[in-house]
PDB file of N, CA and C and ligand atoms in Angstrom:
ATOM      1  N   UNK A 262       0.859  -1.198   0.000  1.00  0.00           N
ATOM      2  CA  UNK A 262       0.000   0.000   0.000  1.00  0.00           C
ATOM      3  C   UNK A 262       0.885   1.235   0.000  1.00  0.00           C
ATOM      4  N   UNK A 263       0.625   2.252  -0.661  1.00  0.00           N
ATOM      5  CA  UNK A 263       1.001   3.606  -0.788  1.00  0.00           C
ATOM      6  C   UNK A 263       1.377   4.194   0.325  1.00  0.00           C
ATOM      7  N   UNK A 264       2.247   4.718   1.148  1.00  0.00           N
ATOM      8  CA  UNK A 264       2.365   5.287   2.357  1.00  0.00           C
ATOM      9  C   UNK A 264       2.360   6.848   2.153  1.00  0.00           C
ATOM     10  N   UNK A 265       1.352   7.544   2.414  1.00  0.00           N
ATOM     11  CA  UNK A 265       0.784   8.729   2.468  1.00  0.00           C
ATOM     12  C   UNK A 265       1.200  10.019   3.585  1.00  0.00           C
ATOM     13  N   UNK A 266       1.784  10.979   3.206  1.00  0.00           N
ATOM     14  CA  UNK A 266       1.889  11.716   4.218  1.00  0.00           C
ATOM     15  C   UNK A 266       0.834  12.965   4.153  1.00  0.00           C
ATOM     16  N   UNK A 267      -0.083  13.290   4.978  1.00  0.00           N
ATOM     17  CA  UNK A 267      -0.940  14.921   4.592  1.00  0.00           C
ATOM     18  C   UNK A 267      -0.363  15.560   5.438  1.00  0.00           C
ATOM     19  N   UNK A 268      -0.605  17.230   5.217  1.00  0.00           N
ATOM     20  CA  UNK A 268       0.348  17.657   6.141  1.00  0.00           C
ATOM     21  C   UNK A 268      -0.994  19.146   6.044  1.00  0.00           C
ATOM     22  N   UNK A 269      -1.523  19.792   7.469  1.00  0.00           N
ATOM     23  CA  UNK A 269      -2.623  21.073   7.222  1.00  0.00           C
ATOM     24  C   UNK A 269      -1.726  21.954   7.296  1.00  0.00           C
ATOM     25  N   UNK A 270      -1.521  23.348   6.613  1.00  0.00           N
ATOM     26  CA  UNK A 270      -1.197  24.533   6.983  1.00  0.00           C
ATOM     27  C   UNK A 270      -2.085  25.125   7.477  1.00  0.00           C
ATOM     28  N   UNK A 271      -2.020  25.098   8.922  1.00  0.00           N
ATOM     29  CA  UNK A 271      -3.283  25.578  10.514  1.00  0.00           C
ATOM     30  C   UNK A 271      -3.337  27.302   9.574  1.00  0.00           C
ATOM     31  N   UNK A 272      -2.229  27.756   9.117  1.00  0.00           N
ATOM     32  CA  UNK A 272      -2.392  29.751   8.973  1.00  0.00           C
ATOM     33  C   UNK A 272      -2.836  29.626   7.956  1.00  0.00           C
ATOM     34  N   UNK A 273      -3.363  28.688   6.988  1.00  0.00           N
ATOM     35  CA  UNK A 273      -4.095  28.655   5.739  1.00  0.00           C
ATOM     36  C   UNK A 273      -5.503  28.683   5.681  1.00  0.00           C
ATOM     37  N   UNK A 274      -6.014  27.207   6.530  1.00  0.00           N
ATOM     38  CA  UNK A 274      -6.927  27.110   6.808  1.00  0.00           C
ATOM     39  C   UNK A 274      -8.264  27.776   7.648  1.00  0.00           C
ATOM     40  N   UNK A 275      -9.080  27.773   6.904  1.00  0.00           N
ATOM     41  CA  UNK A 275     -10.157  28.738   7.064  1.00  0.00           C
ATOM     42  C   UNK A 275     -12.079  27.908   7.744  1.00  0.00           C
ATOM     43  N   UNK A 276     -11.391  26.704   7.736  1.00  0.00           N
ATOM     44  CA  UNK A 276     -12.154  25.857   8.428  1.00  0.00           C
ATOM     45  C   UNK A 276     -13.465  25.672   7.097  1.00  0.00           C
ATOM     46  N   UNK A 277     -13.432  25.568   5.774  1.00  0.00           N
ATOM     47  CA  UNK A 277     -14.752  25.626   4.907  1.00  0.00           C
ATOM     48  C   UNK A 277     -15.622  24.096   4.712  1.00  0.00           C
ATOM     49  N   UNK A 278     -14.237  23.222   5.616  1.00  0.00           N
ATOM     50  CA  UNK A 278     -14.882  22.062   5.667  1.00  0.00           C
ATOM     51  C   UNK A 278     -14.985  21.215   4.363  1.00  0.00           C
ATOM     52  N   UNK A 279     -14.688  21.733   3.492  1.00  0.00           N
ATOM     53  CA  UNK A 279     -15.021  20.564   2.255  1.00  0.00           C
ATOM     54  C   UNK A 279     -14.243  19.796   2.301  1.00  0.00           C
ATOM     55  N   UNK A 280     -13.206  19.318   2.764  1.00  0.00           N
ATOM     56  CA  UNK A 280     -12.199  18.107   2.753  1.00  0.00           C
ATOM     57  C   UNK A 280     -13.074  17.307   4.199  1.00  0.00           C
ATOM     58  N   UNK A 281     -13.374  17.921   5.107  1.00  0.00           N
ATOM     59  CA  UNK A 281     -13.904  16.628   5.709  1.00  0.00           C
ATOM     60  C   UNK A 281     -15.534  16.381   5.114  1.00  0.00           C
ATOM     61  N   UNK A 282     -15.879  17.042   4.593  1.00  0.00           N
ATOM     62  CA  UNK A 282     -17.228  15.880   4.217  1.00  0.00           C
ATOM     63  C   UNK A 282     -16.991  15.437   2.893  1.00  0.00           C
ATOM     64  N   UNK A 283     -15.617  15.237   2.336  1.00  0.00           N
ATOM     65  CA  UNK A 283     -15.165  14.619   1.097  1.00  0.00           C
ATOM     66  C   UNK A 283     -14.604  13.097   1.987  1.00  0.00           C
ATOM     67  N   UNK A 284     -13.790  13.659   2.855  1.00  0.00           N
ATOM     68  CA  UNK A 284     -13.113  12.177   3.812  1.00  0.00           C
ATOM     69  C   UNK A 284     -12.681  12.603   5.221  1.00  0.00           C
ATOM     70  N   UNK A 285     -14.287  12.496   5.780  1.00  0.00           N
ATOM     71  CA  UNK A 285     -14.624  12.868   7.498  1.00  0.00           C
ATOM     72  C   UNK A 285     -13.396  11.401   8.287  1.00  0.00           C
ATOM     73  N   UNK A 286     -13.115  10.249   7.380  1.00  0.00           N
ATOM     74  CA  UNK A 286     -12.078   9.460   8.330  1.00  0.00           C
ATOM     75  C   UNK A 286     -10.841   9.823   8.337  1.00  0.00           C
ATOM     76  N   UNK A 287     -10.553  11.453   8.081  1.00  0.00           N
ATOM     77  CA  UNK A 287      -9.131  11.635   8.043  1.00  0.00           C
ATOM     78  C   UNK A 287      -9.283  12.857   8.667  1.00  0.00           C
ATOM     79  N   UNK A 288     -10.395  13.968   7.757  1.00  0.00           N
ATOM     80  CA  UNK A 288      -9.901  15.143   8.559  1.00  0.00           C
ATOM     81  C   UNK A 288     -11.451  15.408   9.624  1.00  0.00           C
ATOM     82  N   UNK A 289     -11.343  16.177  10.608  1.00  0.00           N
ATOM     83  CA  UNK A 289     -12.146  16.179  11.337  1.00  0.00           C
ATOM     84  C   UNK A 289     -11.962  18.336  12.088  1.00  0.00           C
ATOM     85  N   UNK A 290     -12.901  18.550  12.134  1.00  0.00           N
ATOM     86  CA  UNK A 290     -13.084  19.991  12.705  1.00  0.00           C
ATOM     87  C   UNK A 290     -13.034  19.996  14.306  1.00  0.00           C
ATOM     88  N   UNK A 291     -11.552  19.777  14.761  1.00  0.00           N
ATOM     89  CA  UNK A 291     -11.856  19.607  16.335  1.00  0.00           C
ATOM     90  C   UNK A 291     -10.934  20.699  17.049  1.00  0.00           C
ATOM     91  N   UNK A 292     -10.541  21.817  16.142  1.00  0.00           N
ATOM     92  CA  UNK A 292     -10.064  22.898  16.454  1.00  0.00           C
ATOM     93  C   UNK A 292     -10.546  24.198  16.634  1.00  0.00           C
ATOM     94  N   UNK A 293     -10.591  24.975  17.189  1.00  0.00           N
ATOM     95  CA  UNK A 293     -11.322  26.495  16.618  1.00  0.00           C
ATOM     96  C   UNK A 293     -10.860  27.181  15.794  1.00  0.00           C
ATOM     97  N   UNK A 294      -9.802  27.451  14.853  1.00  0.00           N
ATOM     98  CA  UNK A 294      -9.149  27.839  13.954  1.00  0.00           C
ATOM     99  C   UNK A 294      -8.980  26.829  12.603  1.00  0.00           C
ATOM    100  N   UNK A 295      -8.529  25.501  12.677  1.00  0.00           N
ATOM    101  CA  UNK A 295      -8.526  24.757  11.541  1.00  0.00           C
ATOM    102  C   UNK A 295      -8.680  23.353  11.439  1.00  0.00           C
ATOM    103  N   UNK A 296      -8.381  22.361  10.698  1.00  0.00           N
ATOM    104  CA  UNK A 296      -8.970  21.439  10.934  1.00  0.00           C
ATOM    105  C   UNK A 296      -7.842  20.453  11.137  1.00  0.00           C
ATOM    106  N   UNK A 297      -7.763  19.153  11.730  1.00  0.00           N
ATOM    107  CA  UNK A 297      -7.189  18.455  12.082  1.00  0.00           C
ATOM    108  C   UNK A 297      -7.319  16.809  11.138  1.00  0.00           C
ATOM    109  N   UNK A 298      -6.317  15.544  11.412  1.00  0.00           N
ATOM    110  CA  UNK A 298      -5.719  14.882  11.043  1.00  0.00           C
ATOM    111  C   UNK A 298      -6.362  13.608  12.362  1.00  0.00           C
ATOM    112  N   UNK A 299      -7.282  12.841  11.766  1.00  0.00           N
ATOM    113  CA  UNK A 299      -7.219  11.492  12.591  1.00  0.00           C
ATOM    114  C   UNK A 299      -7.095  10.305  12.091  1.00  0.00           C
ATOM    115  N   UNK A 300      -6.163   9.552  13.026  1.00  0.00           N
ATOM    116  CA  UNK A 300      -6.445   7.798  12.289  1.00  0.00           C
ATOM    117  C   UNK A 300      -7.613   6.849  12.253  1.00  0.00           C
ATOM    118  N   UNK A 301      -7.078   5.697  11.914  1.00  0.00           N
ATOM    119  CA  UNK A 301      -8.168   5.065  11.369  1.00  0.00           C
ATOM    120  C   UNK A 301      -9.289   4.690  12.532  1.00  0.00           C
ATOM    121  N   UNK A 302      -8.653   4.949  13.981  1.00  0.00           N
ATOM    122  CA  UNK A 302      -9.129   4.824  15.285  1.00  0.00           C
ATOM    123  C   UNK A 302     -10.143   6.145  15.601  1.00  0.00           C
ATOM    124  N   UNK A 303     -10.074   6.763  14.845  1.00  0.00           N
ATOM    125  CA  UNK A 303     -10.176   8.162  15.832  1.00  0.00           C
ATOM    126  C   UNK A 303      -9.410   9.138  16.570  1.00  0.00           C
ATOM    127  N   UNK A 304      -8.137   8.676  16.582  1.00  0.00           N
ATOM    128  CA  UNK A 304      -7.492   9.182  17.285  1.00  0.00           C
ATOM    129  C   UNK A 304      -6.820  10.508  16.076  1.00  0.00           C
ATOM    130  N   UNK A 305      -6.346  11.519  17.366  1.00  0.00           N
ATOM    131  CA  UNK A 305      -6.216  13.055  16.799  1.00  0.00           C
ATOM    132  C   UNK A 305      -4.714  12.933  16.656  1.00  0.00           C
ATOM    133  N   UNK A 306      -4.304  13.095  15.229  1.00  0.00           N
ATOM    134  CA  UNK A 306      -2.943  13.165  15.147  1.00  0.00           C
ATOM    135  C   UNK A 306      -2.325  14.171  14.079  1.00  0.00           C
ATOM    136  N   UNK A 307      -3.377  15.553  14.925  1.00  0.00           N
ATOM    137  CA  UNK A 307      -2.265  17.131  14.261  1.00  0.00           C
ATOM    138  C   UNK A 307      -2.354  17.313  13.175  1.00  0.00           C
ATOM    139  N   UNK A 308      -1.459  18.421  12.839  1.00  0.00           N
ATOM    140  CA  UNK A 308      -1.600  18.785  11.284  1.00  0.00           C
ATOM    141  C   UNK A 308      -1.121  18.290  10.676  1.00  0.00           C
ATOM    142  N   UNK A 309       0.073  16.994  10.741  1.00  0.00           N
ATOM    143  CA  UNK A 309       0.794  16.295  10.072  1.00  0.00           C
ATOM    144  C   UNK A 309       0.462  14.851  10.152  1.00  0.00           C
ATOM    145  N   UNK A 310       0.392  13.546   9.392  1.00  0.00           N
ATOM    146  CA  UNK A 310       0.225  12.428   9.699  1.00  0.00           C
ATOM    147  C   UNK A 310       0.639  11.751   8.450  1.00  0.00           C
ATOM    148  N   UNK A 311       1.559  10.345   8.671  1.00  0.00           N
ATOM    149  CA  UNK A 311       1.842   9.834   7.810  1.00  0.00           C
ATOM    150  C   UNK A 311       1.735   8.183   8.136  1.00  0.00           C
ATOM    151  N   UNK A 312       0.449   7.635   6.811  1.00  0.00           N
ATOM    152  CA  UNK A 312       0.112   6.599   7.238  1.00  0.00           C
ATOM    153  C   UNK A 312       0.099   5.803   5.956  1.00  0.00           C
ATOM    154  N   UNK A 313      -0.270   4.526   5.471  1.00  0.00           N
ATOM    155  CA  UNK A 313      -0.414   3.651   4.785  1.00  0.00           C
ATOM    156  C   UNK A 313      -1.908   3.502   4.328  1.00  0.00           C
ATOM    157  N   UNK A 314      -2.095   3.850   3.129  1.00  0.00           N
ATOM    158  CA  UNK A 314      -3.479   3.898   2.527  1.00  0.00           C
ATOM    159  C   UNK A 314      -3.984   3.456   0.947  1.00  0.00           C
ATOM    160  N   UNK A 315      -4.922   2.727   1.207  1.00  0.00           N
ATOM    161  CA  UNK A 315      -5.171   2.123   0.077  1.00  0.00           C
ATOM    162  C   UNK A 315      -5.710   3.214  -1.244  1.00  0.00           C
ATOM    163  N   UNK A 316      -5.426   2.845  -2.551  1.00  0.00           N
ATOM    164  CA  UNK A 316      -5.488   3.354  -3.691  1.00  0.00           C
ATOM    165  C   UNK A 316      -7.131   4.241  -3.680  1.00  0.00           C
ATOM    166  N   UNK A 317      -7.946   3.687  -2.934  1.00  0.00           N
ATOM    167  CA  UNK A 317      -9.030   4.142  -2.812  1.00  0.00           C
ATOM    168  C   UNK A 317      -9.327   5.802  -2.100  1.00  0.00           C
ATOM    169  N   UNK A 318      -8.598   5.338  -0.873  1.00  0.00           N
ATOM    170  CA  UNK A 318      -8.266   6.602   0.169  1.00  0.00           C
ATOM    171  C   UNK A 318      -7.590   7.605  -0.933  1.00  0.00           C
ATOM    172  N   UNK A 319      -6.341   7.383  -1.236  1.00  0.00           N
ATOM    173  CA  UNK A 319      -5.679   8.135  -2.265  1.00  0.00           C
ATOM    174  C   UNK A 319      -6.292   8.930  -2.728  1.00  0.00           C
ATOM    175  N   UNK A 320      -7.626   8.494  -3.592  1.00  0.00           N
ATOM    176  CA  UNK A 320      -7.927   8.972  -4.351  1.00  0.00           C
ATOM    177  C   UNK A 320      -8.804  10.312  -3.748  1.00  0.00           C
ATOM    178  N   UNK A 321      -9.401   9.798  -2.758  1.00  0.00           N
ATOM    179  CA  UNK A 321     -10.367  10.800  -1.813  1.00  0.00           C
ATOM    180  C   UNK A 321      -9.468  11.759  -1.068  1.00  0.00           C
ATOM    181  N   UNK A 322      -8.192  10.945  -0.768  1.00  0.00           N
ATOM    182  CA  UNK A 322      -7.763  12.768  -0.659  1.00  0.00           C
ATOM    183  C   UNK A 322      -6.915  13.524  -1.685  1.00  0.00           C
ATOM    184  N   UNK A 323      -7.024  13.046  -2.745  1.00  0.00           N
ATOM    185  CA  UNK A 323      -6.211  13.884  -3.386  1.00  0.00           C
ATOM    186  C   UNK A 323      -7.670  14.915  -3.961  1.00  0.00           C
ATOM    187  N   UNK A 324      -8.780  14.552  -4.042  1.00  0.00           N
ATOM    188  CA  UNK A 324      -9.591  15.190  -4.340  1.00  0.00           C
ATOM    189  C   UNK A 324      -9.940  16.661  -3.227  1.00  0.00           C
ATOM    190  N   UNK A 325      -9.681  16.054  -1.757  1.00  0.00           N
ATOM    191  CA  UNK A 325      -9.845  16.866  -0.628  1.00  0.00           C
ATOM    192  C   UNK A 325      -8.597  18.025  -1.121  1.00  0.00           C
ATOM    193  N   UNK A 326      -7.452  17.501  -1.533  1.00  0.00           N
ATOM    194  CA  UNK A 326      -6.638  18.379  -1.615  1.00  0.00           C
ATOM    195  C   UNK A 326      -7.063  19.632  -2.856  1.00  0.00           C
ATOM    196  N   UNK A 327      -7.674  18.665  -3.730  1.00  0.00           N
ATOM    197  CA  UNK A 327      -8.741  19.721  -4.908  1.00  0.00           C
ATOM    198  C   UNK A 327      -9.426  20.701  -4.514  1.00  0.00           C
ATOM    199  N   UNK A 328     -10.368  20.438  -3.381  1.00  0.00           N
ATOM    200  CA  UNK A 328     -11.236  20.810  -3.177  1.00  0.00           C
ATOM    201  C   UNK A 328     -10.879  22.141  -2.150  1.00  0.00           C
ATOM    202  N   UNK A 329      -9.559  22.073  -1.476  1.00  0.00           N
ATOM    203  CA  UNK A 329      -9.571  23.252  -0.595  1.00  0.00           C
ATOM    204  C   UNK A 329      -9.722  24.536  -1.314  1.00  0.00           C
ATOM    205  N   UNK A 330     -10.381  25.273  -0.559  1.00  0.00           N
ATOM    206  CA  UNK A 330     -10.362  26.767  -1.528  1.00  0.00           C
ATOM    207  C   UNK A 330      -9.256  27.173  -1.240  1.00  0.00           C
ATOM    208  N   UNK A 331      -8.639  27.062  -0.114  1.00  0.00           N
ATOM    209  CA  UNK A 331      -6.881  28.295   0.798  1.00  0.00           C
ATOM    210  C   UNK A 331      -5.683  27.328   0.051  1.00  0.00           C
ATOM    211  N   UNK A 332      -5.941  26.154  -0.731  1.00  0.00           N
ATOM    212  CA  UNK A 332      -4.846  25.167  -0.257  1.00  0.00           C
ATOM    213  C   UNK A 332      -4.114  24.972   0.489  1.00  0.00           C
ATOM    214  N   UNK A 333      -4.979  25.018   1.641  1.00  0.00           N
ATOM    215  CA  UNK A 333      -3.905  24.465   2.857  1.00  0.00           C
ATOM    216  C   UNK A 333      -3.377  22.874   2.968  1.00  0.00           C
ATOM    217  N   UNK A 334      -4.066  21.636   2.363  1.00  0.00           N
ATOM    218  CA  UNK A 334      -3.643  20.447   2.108  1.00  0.00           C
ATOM    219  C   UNK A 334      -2.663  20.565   1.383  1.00  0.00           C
ATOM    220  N   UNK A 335      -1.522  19.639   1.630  1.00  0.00           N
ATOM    221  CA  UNK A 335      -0.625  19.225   1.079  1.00  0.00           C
ATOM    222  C   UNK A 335      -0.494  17.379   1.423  1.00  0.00           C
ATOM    223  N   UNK A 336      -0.009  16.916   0.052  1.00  0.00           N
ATOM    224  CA  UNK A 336      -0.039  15.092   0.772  1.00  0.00           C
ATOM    225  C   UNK A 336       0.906  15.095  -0.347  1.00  0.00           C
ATOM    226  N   UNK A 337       1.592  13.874  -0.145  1.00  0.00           N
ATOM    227  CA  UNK A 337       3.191  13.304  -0.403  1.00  0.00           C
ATOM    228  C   UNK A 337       2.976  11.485  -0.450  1.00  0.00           C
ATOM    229  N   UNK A 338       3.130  10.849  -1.427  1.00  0.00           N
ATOM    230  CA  UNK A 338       2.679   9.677  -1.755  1.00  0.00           C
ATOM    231  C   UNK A 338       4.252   8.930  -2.096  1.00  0.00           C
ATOM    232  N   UNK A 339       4.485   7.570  -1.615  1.00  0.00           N
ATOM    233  CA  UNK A 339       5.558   7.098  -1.321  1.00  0.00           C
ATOM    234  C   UNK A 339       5.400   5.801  -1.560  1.00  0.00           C
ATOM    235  N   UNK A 340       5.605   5.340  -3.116  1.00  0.00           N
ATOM    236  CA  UNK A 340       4.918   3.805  -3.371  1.00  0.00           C
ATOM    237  C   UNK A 340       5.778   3.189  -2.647  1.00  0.00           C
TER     238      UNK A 340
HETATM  239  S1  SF4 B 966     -11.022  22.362   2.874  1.00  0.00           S
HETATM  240 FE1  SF4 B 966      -9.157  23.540   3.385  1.00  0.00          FE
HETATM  241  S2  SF4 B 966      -9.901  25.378   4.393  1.00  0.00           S
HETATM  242 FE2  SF4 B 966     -11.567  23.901   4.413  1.00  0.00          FE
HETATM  243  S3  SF4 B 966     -11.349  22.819   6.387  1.00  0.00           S
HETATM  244 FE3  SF4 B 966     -10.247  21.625   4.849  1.00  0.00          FE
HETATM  245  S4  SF4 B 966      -8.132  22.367   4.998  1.00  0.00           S
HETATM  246 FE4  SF4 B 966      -9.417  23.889   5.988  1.00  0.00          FE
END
């Protein structure tokens, strides 16, 4: 599997939310300023996270990364 890194720029982000209701199992609104990074648990892991994800996921966030209006997403793919 692809090992994926996303990474938020917190001074970018404007909280508009379209990356988490594109893929609510990654990013999640649990900040008052921007949005955050969870695993496959739930668990909160910051503006940076680098995990192992199937071709599917990939695809949903590279779209999230489309979709920001600030581009604050950035992700880094590591066959
Ligand atoms: S789409 Fe961009 S601006 Fe909106 S919450 Fe996600 S990272 Fe922040």
């Amino acid at each position: 599997m692809p090992k994926v890194t996303v990474k938020i720029d917190p001074s970018e982000c404007i909280l508009a939310a379209n990356c988490v209701g594109i893929e609510p199992k990654l990013f999640q609104i649990g900040q008052p300023s921007h949005v955050e990074l969870i695993d496959a648990n739930g668990m909160v892991q910051g503006t940076e996270y680098t995990f192992e994800a199937v071709d599917a996921q990939v695809e949903l966030i590279e779209e999230a990364v489309d979709s920001c209006p600030t581009r604050a997403i950035s992700m880094e793919v590591a066959v």
